[in-house]
PDB file of C-alpha atoms in Angstrom:
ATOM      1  CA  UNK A   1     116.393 -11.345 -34.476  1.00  0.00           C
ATOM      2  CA  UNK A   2     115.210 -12.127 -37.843  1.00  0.00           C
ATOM      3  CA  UNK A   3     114.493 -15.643 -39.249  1.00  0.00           C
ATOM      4  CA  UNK A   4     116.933 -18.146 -40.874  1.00  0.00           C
ATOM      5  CA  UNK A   5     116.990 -17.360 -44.785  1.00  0.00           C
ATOM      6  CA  UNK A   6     116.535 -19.802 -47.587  1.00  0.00           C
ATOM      7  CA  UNK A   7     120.123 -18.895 -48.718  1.00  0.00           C
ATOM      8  CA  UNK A   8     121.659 -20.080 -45.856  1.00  0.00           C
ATOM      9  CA  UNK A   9     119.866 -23.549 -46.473  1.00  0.00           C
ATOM     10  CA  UNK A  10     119.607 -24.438 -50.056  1.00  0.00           C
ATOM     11  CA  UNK A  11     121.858 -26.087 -52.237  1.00  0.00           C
ATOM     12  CA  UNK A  12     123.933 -23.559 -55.061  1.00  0.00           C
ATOM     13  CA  UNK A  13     125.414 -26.647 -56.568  1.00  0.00           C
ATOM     14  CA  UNK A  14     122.151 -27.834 -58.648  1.00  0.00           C
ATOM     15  CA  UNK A  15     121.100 -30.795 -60.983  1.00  0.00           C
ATOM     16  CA  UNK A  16     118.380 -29.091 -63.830  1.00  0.00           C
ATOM     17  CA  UNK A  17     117.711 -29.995 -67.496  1.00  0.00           C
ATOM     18  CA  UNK A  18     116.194 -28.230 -70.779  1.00  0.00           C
ATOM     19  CA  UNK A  19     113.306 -28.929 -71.844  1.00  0.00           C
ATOM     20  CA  UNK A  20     113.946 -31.055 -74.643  1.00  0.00           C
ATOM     21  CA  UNK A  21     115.989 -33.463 -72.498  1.00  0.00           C
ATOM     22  CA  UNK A  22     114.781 -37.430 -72.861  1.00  0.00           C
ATOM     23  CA  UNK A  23     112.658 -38.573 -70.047  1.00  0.00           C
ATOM     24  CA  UNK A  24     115.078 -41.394 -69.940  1.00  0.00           C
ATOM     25  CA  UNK A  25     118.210 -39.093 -69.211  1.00  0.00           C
ATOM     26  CA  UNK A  26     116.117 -37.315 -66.814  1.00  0.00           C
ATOM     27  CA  UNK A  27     115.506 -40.683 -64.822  1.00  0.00           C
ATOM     28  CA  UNK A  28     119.444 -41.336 -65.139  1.00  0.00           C
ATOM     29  CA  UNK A  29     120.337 -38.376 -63.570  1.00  0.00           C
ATOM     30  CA  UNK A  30     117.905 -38.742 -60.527  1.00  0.00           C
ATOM     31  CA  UNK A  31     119.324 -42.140 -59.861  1.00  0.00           C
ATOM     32  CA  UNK A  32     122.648 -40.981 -60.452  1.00  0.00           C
ATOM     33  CA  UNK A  33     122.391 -38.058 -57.885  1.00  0.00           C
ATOM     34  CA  UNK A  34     120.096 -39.428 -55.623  1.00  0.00           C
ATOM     35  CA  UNK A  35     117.370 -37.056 -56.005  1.00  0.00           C
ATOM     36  CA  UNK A  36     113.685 -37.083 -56.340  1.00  0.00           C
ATOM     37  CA  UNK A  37     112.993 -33.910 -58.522  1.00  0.00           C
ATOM     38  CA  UNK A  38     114.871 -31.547 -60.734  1.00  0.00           C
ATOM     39  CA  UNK A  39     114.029 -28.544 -61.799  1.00  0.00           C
ATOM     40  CA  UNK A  40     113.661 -27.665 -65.901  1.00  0.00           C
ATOM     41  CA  UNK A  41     115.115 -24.449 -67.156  1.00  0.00           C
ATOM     42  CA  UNK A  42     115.658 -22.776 -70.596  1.00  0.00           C
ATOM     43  CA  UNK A  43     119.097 -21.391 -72.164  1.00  0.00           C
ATOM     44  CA  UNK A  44     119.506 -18.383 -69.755  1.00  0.00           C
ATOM     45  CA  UNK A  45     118.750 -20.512 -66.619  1.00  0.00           C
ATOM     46  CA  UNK A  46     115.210 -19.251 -66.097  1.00  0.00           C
ATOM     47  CA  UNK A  47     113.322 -22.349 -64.712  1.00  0.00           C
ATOM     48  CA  UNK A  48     110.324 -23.496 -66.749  1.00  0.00           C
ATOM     49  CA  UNK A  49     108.998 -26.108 -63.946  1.00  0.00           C
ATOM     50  CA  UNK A  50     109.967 -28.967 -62.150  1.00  0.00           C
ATOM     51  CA  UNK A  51     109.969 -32.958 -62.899  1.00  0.00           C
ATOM     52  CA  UNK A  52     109.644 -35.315 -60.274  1.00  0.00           C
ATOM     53  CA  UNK A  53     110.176 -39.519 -60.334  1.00  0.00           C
ATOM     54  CA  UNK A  54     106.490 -39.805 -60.071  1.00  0.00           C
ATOM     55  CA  UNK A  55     106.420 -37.398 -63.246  1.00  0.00           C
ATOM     56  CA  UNK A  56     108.436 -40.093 -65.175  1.00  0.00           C
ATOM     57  CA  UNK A  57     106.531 -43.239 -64.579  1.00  0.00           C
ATOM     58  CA  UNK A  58     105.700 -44.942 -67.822  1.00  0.00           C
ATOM     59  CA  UNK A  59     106.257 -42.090 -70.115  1.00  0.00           C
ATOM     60  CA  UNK A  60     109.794 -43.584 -71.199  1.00  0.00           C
ATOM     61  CA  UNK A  61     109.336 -41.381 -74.776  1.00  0.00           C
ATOM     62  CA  UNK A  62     108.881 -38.414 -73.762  1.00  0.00           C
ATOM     63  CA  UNK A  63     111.112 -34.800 -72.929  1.00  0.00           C
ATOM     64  CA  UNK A  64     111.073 -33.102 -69.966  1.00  0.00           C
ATOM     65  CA  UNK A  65     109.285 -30.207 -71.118  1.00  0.00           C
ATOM     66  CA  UNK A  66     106.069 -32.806 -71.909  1.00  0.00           C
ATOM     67  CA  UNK A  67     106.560 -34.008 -68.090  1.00  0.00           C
ATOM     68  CA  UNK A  68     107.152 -31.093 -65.817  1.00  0.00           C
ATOM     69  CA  UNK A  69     104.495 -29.092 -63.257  1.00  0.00           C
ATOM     70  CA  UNK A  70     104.697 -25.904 -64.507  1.00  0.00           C
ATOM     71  CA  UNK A  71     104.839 -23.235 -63.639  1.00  0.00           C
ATOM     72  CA  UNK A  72     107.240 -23.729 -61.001  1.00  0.00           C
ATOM     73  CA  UNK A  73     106.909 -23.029 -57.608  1.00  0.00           C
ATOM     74  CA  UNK A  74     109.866 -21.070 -56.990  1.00  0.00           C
ATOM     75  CA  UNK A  75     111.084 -19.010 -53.663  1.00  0.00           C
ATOM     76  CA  UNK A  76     113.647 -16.273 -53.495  1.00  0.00           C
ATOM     77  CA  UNK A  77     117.006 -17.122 -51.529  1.00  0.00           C
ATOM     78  CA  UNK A  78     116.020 -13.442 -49.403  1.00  0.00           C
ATOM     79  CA  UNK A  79     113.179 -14.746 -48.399  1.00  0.00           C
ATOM     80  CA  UNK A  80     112.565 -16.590 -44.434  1.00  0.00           C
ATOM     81  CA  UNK A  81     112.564 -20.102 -43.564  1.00  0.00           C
ATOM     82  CA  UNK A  82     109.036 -20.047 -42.613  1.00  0.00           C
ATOM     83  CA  UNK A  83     107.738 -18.417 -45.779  1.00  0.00           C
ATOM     84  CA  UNK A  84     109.054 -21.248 -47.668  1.00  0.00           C
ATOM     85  CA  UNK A  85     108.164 -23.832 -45.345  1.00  0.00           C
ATOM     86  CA  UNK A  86     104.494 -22.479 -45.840  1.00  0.00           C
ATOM     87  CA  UNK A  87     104.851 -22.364 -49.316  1.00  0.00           C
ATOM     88  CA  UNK A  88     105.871 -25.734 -49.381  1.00  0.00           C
ATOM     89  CA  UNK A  89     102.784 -26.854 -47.184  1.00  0.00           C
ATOM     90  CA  UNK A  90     100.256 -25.170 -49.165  1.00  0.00           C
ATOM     91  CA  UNK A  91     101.527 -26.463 -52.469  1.00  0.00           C
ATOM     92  CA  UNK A  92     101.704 -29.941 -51.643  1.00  0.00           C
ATOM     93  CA  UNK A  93     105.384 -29.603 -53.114  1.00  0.00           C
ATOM     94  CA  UNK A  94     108.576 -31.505 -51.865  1.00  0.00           C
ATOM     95  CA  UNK A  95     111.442 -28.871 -52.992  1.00  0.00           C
ATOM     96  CA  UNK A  96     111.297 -25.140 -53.985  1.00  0.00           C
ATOM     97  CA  UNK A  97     114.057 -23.774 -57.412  1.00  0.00           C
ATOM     98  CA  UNK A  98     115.914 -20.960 -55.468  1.00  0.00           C
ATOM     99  CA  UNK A  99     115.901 -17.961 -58.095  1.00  0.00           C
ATOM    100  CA  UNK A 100     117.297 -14.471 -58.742  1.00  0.00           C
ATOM    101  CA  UNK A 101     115.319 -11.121 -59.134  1.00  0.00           C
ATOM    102  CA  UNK A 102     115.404 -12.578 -62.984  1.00  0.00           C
ATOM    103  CA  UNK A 103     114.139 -16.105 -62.223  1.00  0.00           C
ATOM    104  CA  UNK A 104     117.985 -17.595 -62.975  1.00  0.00           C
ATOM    105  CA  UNK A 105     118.210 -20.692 -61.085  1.00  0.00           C
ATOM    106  CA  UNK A 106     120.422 -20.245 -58.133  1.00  0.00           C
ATOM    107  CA  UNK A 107     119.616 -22.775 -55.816  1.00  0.00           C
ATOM    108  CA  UNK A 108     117.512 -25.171 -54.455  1.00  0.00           C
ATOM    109  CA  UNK A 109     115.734 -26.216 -51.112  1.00  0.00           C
ATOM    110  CA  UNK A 110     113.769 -29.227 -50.093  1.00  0.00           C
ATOM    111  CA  UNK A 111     111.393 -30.427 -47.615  1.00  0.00           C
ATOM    112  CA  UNK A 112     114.439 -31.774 -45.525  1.00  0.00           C
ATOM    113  CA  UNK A 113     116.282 -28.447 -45.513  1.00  0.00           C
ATOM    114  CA  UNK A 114     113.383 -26.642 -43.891  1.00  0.00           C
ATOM    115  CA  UNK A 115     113.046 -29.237 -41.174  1.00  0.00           C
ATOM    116  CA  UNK A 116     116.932 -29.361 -40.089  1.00  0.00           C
ATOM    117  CA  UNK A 117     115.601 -25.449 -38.637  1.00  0.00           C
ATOM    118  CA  UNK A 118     112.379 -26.425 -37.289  1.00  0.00           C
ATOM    119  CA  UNK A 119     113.760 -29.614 -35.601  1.00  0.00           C
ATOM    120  CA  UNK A 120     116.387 -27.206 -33.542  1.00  0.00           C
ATOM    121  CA  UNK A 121     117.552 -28.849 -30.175  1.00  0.00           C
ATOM    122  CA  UNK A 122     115.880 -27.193 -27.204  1.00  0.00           C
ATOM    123  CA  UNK A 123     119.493 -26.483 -25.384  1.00  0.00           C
ATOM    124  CA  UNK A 124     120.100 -24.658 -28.934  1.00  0.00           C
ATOM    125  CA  UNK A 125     116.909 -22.645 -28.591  1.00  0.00           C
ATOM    126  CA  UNK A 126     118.005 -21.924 -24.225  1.00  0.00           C
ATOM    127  CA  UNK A 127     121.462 -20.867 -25.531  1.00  0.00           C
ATOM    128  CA  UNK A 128     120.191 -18.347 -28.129  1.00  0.00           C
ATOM    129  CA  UNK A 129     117.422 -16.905 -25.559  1.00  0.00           C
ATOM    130  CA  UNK A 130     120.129 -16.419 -22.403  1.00  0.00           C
ATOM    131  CA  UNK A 131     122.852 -14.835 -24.940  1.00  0.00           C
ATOM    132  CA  UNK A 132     121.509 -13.539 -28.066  1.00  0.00           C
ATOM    133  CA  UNK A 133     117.885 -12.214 -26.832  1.00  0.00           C
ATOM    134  CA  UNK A 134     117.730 -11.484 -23.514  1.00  0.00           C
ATOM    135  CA  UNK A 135     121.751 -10.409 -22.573  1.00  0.00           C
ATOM    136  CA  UNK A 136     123.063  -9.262 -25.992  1.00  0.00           C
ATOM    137  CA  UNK A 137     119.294  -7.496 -27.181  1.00  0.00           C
ATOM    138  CA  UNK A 138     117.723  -6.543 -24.571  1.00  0.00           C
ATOM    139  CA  UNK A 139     120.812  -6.356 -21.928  1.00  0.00           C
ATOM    140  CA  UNK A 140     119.030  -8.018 -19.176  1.00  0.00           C
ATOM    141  CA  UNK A 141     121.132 -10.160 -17.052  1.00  0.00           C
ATOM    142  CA  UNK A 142     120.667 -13.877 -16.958  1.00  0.00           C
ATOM    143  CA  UNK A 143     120.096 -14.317 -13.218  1.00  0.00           C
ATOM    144  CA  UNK A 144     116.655 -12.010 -14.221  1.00  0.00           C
ATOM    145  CA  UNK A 145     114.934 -14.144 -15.907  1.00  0.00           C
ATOM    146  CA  UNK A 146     114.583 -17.870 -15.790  1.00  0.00           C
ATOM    147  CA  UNK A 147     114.501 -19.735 -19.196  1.00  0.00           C
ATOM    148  CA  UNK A 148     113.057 -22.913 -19.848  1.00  0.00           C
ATOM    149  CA  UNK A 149     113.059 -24.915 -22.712  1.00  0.00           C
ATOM    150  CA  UNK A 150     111.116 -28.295 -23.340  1.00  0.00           C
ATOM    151  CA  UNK A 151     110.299 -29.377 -26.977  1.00  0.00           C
ATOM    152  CA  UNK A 152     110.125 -26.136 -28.712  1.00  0.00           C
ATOM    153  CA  UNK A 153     107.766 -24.243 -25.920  1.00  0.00           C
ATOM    154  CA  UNK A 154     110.005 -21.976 -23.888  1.00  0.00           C
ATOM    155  CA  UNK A 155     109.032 -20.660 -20.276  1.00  0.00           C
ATOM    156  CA  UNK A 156     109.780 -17.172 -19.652  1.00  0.00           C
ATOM    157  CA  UNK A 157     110.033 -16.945 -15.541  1.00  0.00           C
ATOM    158  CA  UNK A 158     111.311 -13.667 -13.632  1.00  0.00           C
ATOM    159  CA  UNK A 159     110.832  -9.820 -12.612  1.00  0.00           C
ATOM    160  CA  UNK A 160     112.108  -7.566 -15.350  1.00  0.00           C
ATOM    161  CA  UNK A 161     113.406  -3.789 -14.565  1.00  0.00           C
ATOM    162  CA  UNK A 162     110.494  -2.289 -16.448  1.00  0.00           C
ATOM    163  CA  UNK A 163     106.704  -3.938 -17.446  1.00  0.00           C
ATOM    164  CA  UNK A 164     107.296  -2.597 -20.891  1.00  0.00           C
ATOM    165  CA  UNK A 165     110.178  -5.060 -21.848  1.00  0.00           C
ATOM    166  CA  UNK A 166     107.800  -7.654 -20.934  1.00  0.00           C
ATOM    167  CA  UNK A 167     106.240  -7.747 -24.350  1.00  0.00           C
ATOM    168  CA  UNK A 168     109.218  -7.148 -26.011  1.00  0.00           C
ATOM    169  CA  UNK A 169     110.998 -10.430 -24.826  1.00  0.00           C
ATOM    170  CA  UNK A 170     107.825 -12.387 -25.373  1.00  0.00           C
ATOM    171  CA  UNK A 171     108.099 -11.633 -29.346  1.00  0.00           C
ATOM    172  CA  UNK A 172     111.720 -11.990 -29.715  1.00  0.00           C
ATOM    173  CA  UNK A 173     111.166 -15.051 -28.151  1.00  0.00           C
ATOM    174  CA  UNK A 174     108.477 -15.976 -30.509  1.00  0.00           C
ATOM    175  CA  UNK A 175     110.336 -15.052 -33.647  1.00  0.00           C
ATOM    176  CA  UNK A 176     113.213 -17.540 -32.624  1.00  0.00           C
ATOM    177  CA  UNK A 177     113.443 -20.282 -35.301  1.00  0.00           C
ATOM    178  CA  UNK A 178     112.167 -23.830 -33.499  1.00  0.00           C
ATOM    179  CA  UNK A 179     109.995 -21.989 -31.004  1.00  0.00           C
ATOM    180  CA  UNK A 180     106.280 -23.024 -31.203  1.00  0.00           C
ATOM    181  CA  UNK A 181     104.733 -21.894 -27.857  1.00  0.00           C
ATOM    182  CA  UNK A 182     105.937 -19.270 -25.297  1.00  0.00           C
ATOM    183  CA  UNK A 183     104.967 -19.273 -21.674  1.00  0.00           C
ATOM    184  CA  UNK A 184     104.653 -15.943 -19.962  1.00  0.00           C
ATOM    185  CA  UNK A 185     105.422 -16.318 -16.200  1.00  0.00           C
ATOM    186  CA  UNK A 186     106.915 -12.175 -16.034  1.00  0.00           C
ATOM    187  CA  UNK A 187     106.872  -9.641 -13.804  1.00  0.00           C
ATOM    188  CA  UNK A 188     108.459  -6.531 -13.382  1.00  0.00           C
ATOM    189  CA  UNK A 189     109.946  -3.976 -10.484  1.00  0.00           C
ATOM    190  CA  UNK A 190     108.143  -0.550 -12.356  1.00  0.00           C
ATOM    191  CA  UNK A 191     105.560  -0.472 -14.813  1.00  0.00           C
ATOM    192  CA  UNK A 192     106.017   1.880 -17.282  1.00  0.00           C
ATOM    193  CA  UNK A 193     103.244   1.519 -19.246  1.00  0.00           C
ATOM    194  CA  UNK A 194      99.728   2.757 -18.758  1.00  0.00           C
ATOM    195  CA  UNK A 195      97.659  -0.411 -18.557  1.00  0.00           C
ATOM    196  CA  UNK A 196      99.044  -4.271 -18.766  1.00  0.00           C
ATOM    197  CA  UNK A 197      96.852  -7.057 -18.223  1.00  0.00           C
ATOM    198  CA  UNK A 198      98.034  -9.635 -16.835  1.00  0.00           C
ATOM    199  CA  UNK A 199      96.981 -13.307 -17.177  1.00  0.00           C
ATOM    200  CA  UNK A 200      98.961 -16.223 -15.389  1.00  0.00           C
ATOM    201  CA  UNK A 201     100.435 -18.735 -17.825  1.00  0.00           C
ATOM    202  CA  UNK A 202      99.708 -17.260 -21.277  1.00  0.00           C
ATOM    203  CA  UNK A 203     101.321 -19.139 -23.876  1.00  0.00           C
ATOM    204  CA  UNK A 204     101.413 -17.519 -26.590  1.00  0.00           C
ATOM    205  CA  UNK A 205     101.552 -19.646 -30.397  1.00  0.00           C
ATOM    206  CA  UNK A 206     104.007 -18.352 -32.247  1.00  0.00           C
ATOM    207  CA  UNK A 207     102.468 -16.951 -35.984  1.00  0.00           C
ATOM    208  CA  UNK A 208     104.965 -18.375 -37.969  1.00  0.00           C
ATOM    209  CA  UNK A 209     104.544 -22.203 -37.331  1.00  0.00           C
TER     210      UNK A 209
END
């Protein structure tokens, strides 16, 4: 149960420029394309930093290189939704170069990307938790455990065979991409563990949002 990864989101199909490309090509190709940023890379592909339309306001003369935020704020394509999602957050960015163990340009993700994960449909996030988490995971049957779903904060309601799959479904739950809150409402027929406290309710905030 691992989070999305960039790879699966960004685009491999991406608009860059050298350094020494014209601010005026530069604005070309965003309007051309439809963008709002590209990023600026040397001969082998490694990217330099990144040039955004506010970048090219009134500076008509100038290159790329002269324009660009460097250094780059770059993100691997191994690495989680989340991470980059955080990244994004704390830079104050609106797209992340996607590079290689080398820093090659390989891809590229933006603001928009990330949010087509976190916006996931709650009957999405139900489906995943009956099939993927709870029957195919953790093999517990779906008439064991009531799931409920309602804007990203699932409701975890039932008597499981054993009190130490309790915490287990509770973070598998958690880790599941679109989940911000989980509710736990479990029991179970034999504890197996030494001590469990138990609080009514608990909702738990999932780490990575």
């Amino acid at each position: 149960m691992k989070h999305a990864k960039v790879g699966f989101l960004m685009t491999d199909e991406v608009v860059s420029v050298i350094g020494r490309t014209p601010s005026t090509d530069v604005a070309a190709l965003l309007v051309e394309h439809d963008i709002s940023g590209v990023p600026v890379v040397d001969s082998d592909d490694r990217v330099l930093g990144v040039i955004s339309r506010t970048d090219l306001l009134n500076q008509d003369t100038l290159t790329a290189q002269d324009l660009m935020t460097a250094p780059a704020v770059t993100v691997h394509a191994e690495q989680t939704v989340t991470e980059a999602a955080r990244l994004i957050t704390r830079r104050g960015v609106t797209r992340l170069p996607v590079v290689d163990d080398e820093d090659r340009l390989v891809g590229i993700v933006t603001r928009r990307d990330l949010l087509r994960v976190f916006l996931r449909p709650d009957h999405e996030i139900h489906r995943v938790l009956v099939e993927d988490v709870l029957a195919d995971t953790m093999g517990i049957g779906a008439d064991a455990v009531g799931v409920r779903v309602v804007d990203g904060v699932v409701t975890l309601d039932g008597r499981l065979p054993k009190s130490s799959q309790i915490p287990v479904a509770l973070r598998l739950a958690g880790q599941l991409d679109g989940v911000v809150a989980v509710i736990d409402r479990l029991t179970a027929h034999a504890n197996d563990t030494r001590t469990r406290t138990r609080l009514p309710d608990r909702s738990t905030e999932d780490v990575s949002h």
